[in-house]
Amino acid sequence: MNQQTIPNVTLFDLLARNWQCPAPIRQLCFNEDDTILAIRSADGAVALARIGDNEPPESRIVIDNGQTTISPRQGNPSPLISTRIQEGTALSAYRDGTFLVSTASGELLHVTRSGEIAGKVLSDRTPISTFAHNHAVDLTAVVVRRRLRLQSGEQTSTREIDLGELAPVFASISDDGGLIALAGPDRLSIRRIEDDSAPRWETGLSSPPLSLKWSADGRWLGCGLQAGGLCLLDVETGESIVFGDFPGSVGTVDWSQATNTVLASGAYRIAGWSMTTAPAKALATGRAGFVMVEAVAAHPAKALVAAGYTNGRIAVAEIGSPEELTIRDIGGPVTALQWSANGRYLAAGDALGNAAIITFPNEIFK
């Protein structure tokens, strides 16, 4: 008699919709109303995934005699929406649920929810070094030829600021739209948006930057480094703090608004420091091991952080606690993690080209 082996169903199988892309995933970005996820691959292709789920976890949960079970999905997820972009270099959410995409040829494109190119926000012969958009104040900042261009709303006119010797590779606008951070190969600079004169603060970097992220209150700026760890700049005093004891590159930095904690990849466990005390207090989060954390993403409202590892593992941990929930045990090295604004969805991408949206039932983190 033949026996069939039923494969083990993982939590990832139960909660995630997964799409296979032809190249490693480099960036994931939810639009401002959590209806579309933009996916940028290493080959420059940009695709869109619909957030709406025909088989949400709640529809597959059954409670029988006090026992809660969830059944696997029956169908495949809706296919990705392809775009004509094949040389994308960066993504950002834009107004009205759309996206901005920069390209290797120097264009900044406005892409609709359906994947159509609505127009060019900027076109220049020199490729864009970096850009940032803050949809709370509808401000777009673009760096071209060591010049900073600022455009508010739908105005076609721009302000230009000469950046001197600084050649930024990362830009980030504070949540309130008042400050912009620019990170070059050896320097971190902060400017007031309304001030065209000299930077408010500058500090040297011991290594090229890999990531740049403001705290929600605008007090701190975190910059992950290729070597040398994590640099934090205090906007109130201009003083910098460097956490240098990282075995790997700090490719991602994020902030937990719920706990006022800075979180970083590049270690053999989730690295975090509470900024509510002076000096900053290290918070041991999740389990320590022998596998490097490649990406982190703080939950937008809860004291939780998602982490992705080089062995493909994805986990969600309570900040400051060893307790964690493993979502995926193994797979391609995790290259990108992003929570939706409502905290219900976690997008994940890996080096094998897998892009996923993990939908969490309302009860899972209570």
Coordinates of C-alpha atoms in Angstrom, one line a residue:
M1 CA 0.0 0.0 0.0
N2 CA 1.5 3.4 -1.0
Q3 CA 1.7 6.0 1.7
Q4 CA 1.8 9.7 0.8
T5 CA 3.9 12.1 3.0
I6 CA 2.0 15.2 3.9
P7 CA 4.5 18.1 4.1
N8 CA 4.7 20.1 7.3
V9 CA 2.6 23.3 7.0
T10 CA 4.5 26.2 8.5
L11 CA 3.1 29.5 9.8
F12 CA 4.5 31.2 6.7
D13 CA 2.4 28.8 4.6
L14 CA -0.7 29.7 6.5
L15 CA -0.3 33.5 6.7
A16 CA 1.8 34.5 3.7
R17 CA 1.1 35.2 0.0
N18 CA 4.3 34.6 -1.9
W19 CA 5.4 35.7 -5.4
Q20 CA 8.5 34.5 -7.3
C21 CA 10.5 37.3 -9.0
P22 CA 13.4 36.6 -11.4
A23 CA 16.0 38.5 -9.3
P24 CA 16.7 39.1 -5.7
I25 CA 14.4 41.6 -3.9
R26 CA 16.1 44.9 -3.1
Q27 CA 13.3 47.1 -1.7
L28 CA 9.6 46.9 -0.6
C29 CA 7.3 49.8 -0.1
F30 CA 3.7 50.1 0.9
N31 CA 1.7 53.0 -0.5
E32 CA 0.2 55.5 1.9
D33 CA -3.2 53.8 2.3
D34 CA -1.9 50.2 2.6
T35 CA -3.6 49.0 -0.6
I36 CA -0.6 48.3 -2.8
L37 CA 3.0 47.0 -2.2
A38 CA 5.7 48.1 -4.6
I39 CA 8.5 45.5 -5.2
R40 CA 11.9 46.5 -6.6
S41 CA 14.2 43.7 -7.8
A42 CA 18.0 43.7 -8.3
D43 CA 17.6 43.7 -12.1
G44 CA 15.7 47.0 -11.8
A45 CA 12.2 45.6 -12.5
V46 CA 9.4 47.1 -10.4
A47 CA 6.1 45.2 -9.8
L48 CA 3.1 45.9 -7.6
A49 CA 1.1 43.5 -5.4
R50 CA -2.5 44.1 -4.2
I51 CA -2.9 44.0 -0.5
G52 CA -6.5 42.8 -0.6
D53 CA -6.6 39.1 0.2
N54 CA -9.3 36.8 -1.0
E55 CA -8.5 34.3 1.7
P56 CA -7.5 36.3 4.8
P57 CA -6.5 34.3 7.9
E58 CA -9.8 35.2 9.7
S59 CA -11.8 33.4 7.0
R60 CA -9.8 30.2 7.6
I61 CA -9.9 30.1 11.4
V62 CA -12.1 27.6 13.1
I63 CA -12.7 27.2 16.8
D64 CA -13.9 23.7 17.8
N65 CA -14.3 22.8 21.5
G66 CA -11.9 25.7 22.5
Q67 CA -9.3 24.5 20.0
T68 CA -8.3 27.1 17.4
T69 CA -7.1 25.9 14.0
I70 CA -6.3 27.7 10.7
S71 CA -6.6 25.9 7.4
P72 CA -4.2 26.4 4.5
R73 CA -5.1 28.6 1.5
Q74 CA -7.0 26.9 -1.3
G75 CA -6.0 29.2 -4.2
N76 CA -3.1 31.2 -5.5
P77 CA -2.6 34.9 -4.7
S78 CA -3.6 37.4 -7.4
P79 CA -0.7 37.9 -9.8
L80 CA 1.7 40.8 -9.6
I81 CA 1.0 43.9 -11.6
S82 CA 3.9 44.5 -14.0
T83 CA 5.3 47.9 -14.8
R84 CA 7.3 49.1 -17.8
I85 CA 10.2 50.1 -15.4
Q86 CA 13.2 47.9 -15.9
E87 CA 15.9 50.1 -14.3
G88 CA 14.5 51.2 -11.0
T89 CA 17.0 52.2 -8.3
A90 CA 14.7 53.3 -5.4
L91 CA 11.1 53.5 -4.3
S92 CA 9.0 55.8 -2.2
A93 CA 5.3 56.2 -1.4
Y94 CA 3.8 59.2 -3.0
R95 CA 0.5 61.2 -2.9
D96 CA -2.9 59.6 -3.4
G97 CA -1.7 56.0 -2.9
T98 CA 0.8 56.2 -5.8
F99 CA 4.6 55.8 -5.9
L100 CA 7.8 57.5 -6.9
V101 CA 10.5 55.5 -8.7
S102 CA 14.0 56.7 -9.6
T103 CA 15.8 55.1 -12.5
A104 CA 19.3 54.5 -13.5
S105 CA 18.9 56.9 -16.5
G106 CA 18.3 59.8 -14.1
E107 CA 14.5 60.0 -14.2
L108 CA 12.1 60.3 -11.2
L109 CA 8.8 58.7 -12.3
H110 CA 5.3 59.0 -10.9
V111 CA 3.7 55.5 -10.9
T112 CA 0.0 54.8 -10.4
R113 CA -1.7 52.1 -8.4
S114 CA -2.2 50.2 -11.6
G115 CA 1.5 50.3 -12.6
E116 CA 1.2 53.0 -15.2
I117 CA 3.7 55.8 -15.5
A118 CA 1.7 59.0 -14.9
G119 CA 4.6 61.3 -15.7
K120 CA 8.1 62.4 -14.8
V121 CA 8.6 64.4 -11.6
L122 CA 12.2 65.1 -12.6
S123 CA 14.3 64.3 -15.7
D124 CA 18.0 65.0 -15.8
R125 CA 21.0 63.9 -17.9
T126 CA 22.9 63.0 -14.7
P127 CA 21.5 60.1 -12.8
I128 CA 19.8 60.9 -9.5
S129 CA 22.1 60.2 -6.6
T130 CA 19.2 59.8 -4.1
F131 CA 15.7 61.1 -3.3
A132 CA 13.2 61.2 -0.5
H133 CA 9.5 62.1 -0.2
N134 CA 7.5 63.1 2.8
H135 CA 3.8 62.7 2.1
A136 CA 2.7 64.3 5.3
V137 CA 3.8 67.7 4.0
D138 CA 4.0 66.6 0.3
L139 CA 7.7 67.5 0.0
T140 CA 10.0 65.8 -2.5
A141 CA 13.8 66.2 -2.2
V142 CA 16.2 65.1 -5.0
V143 CA 20.0 65.2 -5.2
V144 CA 21.5 65.7 -8.6
R145 CA 25.1 66.8 -9.3
R146 CA 25.7 67.7 -5.6
R147 CA 22.7 70.0 -5.6
L148 CA 19.6 69.5 -3.5
R149 CA 16.3 70.1 -5.3
L150 CA 13.2 70.7 -3.1
Q151 CA 9.7 70.6 -4.6
S152 CA 6.5 71.1 -2.5
G153 CA 3.1 69.8 -3.6
E154 CA 2.4 69.8 -7.3
Q155 CA 4.4 72.9 -8.0
T156 CA 6.6 72.6 -11.0
S157 CA 9.1 75.1 -9.6
T158 CA 11.9 73.9 -7.4
R159 CA 14.4 75.4 -4.9
E160 CA 18.0 74.4 -5.4
I161 CA 20.7 74.3 -2.8
D162 CA 24.4 73.9 -3.5
L163 CA 25.8 71.1 -1.3
G164 CA 29.5 72.0 -1.9
E165 CA 31.7 68.9 -1.5
L166 CA 29.0 66.7 -0.1
A167 CA 27.9 64.0 -2.5
P168 CA 24.9 62.3 -0.8
V169 CA 24.0 58.7 -1.5
F170 CA 21.1 58.7 1.0
A171 CA 18.5 61.3 1.9
S172 CA 15.7 61.3 4.5
I173 CA 13.1 63.9 5.5
S174 CA 12.0 64.1 9.2
D175 CA 8.4 63.1 9.9
D176 CA 7.4 66.7 10.5
G177 CA 9.0 67.9 7.2
G178 CA 11.3 70.4 8.9
L179 CA 14.7 68.7 8.5
I180 CA 16.5 66.7 5.8
A181 CA 19.4 64.4 6.4
L182 CA 22.0 63.7 3.7
A183 CA 24.6 61.0 4.0
G184 CA 27.6 61.0 1.8
P185 CA 30.5 58.5 1.7
D186 CA 32.3 60.1 4.7
R187 CA 29.9 62.6 6.1
L188 CA 26.4 63.0 7.6
S189 CA 24.7 66.4 7.3
I190 CA 21.4 67.8 8.6
R191 CA 19.7 70.8 7.1
R192 CA 16.6 72.8 7.8
I193 CA 14.2 72.6 4.9
E194 CA 13.5 76.3 5.0
D195 CA 17.1 77.4 5.3
D196 CA 19.3 77.5 2.2
S197 CA 22.5 78.4 4.2
A198 CA 25.0 76.1 5.9
P199 CA 23.9 72.8 7.5
R200 CA 22.6 72.8 11.0
W201 CA 24.8 69.8 12.0
E202 CA 27.5 67.7 10.4
T203 CA 29.5 64.8 11.6
G204 CA 32.1 62.6 9.9
L205 CA 31.5 58.9 9.2
S206 CA 34.1 56.2 9.6
S207 CA 32.6 54.1 6.8
P208 CA 30.2 54.5 3.9
P209 CA 26.5 54.7 4.9
L210 CA 24.1 51.9 4.1
S211 CA 20.9 53.1 5.8
L212 CA 19.4 56.3 7.2
K213 CA 16.3 56.6 9.4
W214 CA 14.8 59.4 11.6
S215 CA 13.2 58.7 14.9
A216 CA 9.5 59.5 14.9
D217 CA 9.9 62.6 17.2
G218 CA 12.7 64.0 15.0
R219 CA 15.2 64.0 18.0
W220 CA 17.6 61.3 16.6
L221 CA 19.0 60.3 13.3
G222 CA 20.3 56.8 12.8
C223 CA 22.9 55.9 10.1
G224 CA 24.0 52.3 9.5
L225 CA 27.5 51.9 8.3
Q226 CA 29.2 49.4 6.0
A227 CA 31.9 48.9 8.7
G228 CA 32.1 50.5 12.1
G229 CA 28.5 49.9 13.2
L230 CA 25.7 52.4 13.9
C231 CA 26.0 56.2 14.2
L232 CA 23.3 58.2 16.0
L233 CA 23.2 62.0 15.7
D234 CA 21.3 64.0 18.4
V235 CA 19.6 66.8 16.6
E236 CA 19.2 68.9 19.7
T237 CA 22.9 69.0 20.6
G238 CA 24.7 68.0 17.5
E239 CA 26.5 65.2 19.4
S240 CA 27.0 61.8 17.9
I241 CA 27.0 58.3 19.4
V242 CA 28.7 55.4 17.7
F243 CA 27.9 51.8 18.5
G244 CA 30.8 50.1 16.8
D245 CA 30.8 46.5 18.1
F246 CA 29.0 45.0 15.1
P247 CA 30.3 41.8 13.4
G248 CA 28.5 42.7 10.1
S249 CA 27.3 45.7 8.1
V250 CA 24.4 47.6 9.4
G251 CA 22.2 47.4 6.3
T252 CA 19.0 48.5 8.1
V253 CA 18.1 50.8 10.9
D254 CA 14.6 51.4 12.3
W255 CA 13.0 53.1 15.3
S256 CA 10.2 51.7 17.6
Q257 CA 7.9 54.6 18.4
A258 CA 6.2 52.5 21.1
T259 CA 9.4 52.0 23.1
N260 CA 11.7 54.8 21.8
T261 CA 14.2 52.2 20.8
V262 CA 16.6 52.2 17.9
L263 CA 17.0 48.8 16.2
A264 CA 19.7 47.6 13.8
S265 CA 20.8 44.6 11.7
G266 CA 24.4 43.4 11.4
A267 CA 24.6 41.3 14.6
Y268 CA 23.9 37.7 15.7
R269 CA 20.7 38.8 17.4
I270 CA 18.4 41.8 17.1
A271 CA 20.5 44.9 18.2
G272 CA 18.5 47.6 20.1
W273 CA 19.1 50.5 22.4
S274 CA 16.5 52.4 24.5
M275 CA 16.8 56.1 24.0
T276 CA 14.7 57.0 27.1
T277 CA 17.8 56.9 29.3
A278 CA 21.2 58.6 29.0
P279 CA 23.4 56.9 28.1
A280 CA 21.3 54.7 25.8
K281 CA 20.5 51.3 27.3
A282 CA 21.1 48.1 25.3
L283 CA 18.1 45.9 25.0
A284 CA 18.6 42.2 24.4
T285 CA 15.9 41.3 22.0
G286 CA 15.1 37.8 20.5
R287 CA 17.3 34.8 20.7
A288 CA 21.1 35.0 20.2
G289 CA 22.6 32.6 17.7
F290 CA 25.2 32.0 15.0
V291 CA 23.2 33.5 12.1
M292 CA 23.4 37.2 11.1
V293 CA 20.4 39.5 11.2
E294 CA 20.2 41.0 7.7
A295 CA 17.1 43.2 8.1
V296 CA 14.9 44.7 10.9
A297 CA 11.6 46.5 10.9
A298 CA 9.8 48.0 13.9
H299 CA 6.1 47.5 14.2
P300 CA 4.4 50.9 13.8
A301 CA 2.3 50.8 17.0
K302 CA 3.3 47.8 19.2
A303 CA 6.6 47.0 21.0
L304 CA 7.5 44.4 18.4
V305 CA 10.2 44.1 15.8
A306 CA 10.5 41.8 12.8
A307 CA 13.9 40.4 11.9
G308 CA 15.2 38.5 8.8
Y309 CA 18.3 36.4 8.8
T310 CA 20.9 35.2 6.4
N311 CA 19.5 31.6 6.5
G312 CA 16.1 32.9 5.5
R313 CA 14.5 32.8 8.9
I314 CA 11.9 35.5 9.7
A315 CA 10.8 36.2 13.3
V316 CA 8.8 38.7 15.2
A317 CA 10.1 39.5 18.7
E318 CA 9.0 41.6 21.6
I319 CA 11.5 44.4 22.1
G320 CA 13.6 43.8 25.2
S321 CA 12.5 40.2 25.5
P322 CA 13.9 36.9 24.3
E323 CA 10.4 35.8 23.3
E324 CA 9.9 35.6 19.6
L325 CA 7.6 34.1 17.0
T326 CA 9.2 32.3 14.1
I327 CA 7.2 33.0 10.9
R328 CA 9.6 31.2 8.4
D329 CA 12.3 28.8 9.4
I330 CA 14.5 28.7 6.3
G331 CA 14.8 30.2 2.8
G332 CA 16.9 32.7 0.8
P333 CA 18.7 35.4 2.8
V334 CA 16.2 38.0 3.8
T335 CA 17.0 41.3 2.0
A336 CA 14.0 43.5 2.9
L337 CA 11.3 43.8 5.6
Q338 CA 8.6 46.4 5.8
W339 CA 5.4 46.8 8.0
S340 CA 2.3 48.4 6.6
A341 CA 1.2 51.6 8.4
N342 CA -1.6 49.8 10.1
G343 CA 0.7 47.0 11.4
R344 CA -1.5 44.2 9.9
Y345 CA 0.8 43.2 7.1
L346 CA 4.6 42.5 7.0
A347 CA 6.2 42.4 3.6
A348 CA 9.4 40.4 3.2
G349 CA 11.8 39.8 0.3
D350 CA 14.8 37.6 -0.1
A351 CA 17.9 36.9 -2.2
L352 CA 16.1 34.1 -4.2
G353 CA 13.5 36.5 -5.5
N354 CA 10.7 35.7 -3.2
A355 CA 8.4 38.6 -2.3
A356 CA 5.7 37.9 0.4
I357 CA 3.0 39.7 2.2
I358 CA 2.4 38.1 5.6
T359 CA -1.1 38.9 7.0
F360 CA -1.5 38.6 10.8
P361 CA -4.8 37.8 12.4
N362 CA -6.0 40.5 14.8
E363 CA -5.6 38.1 17.8
I364 CA -2.0 37.0 17.2
F365 CA -0.2 39.8 19.1
K366 CA -2.7 40.4 21.9

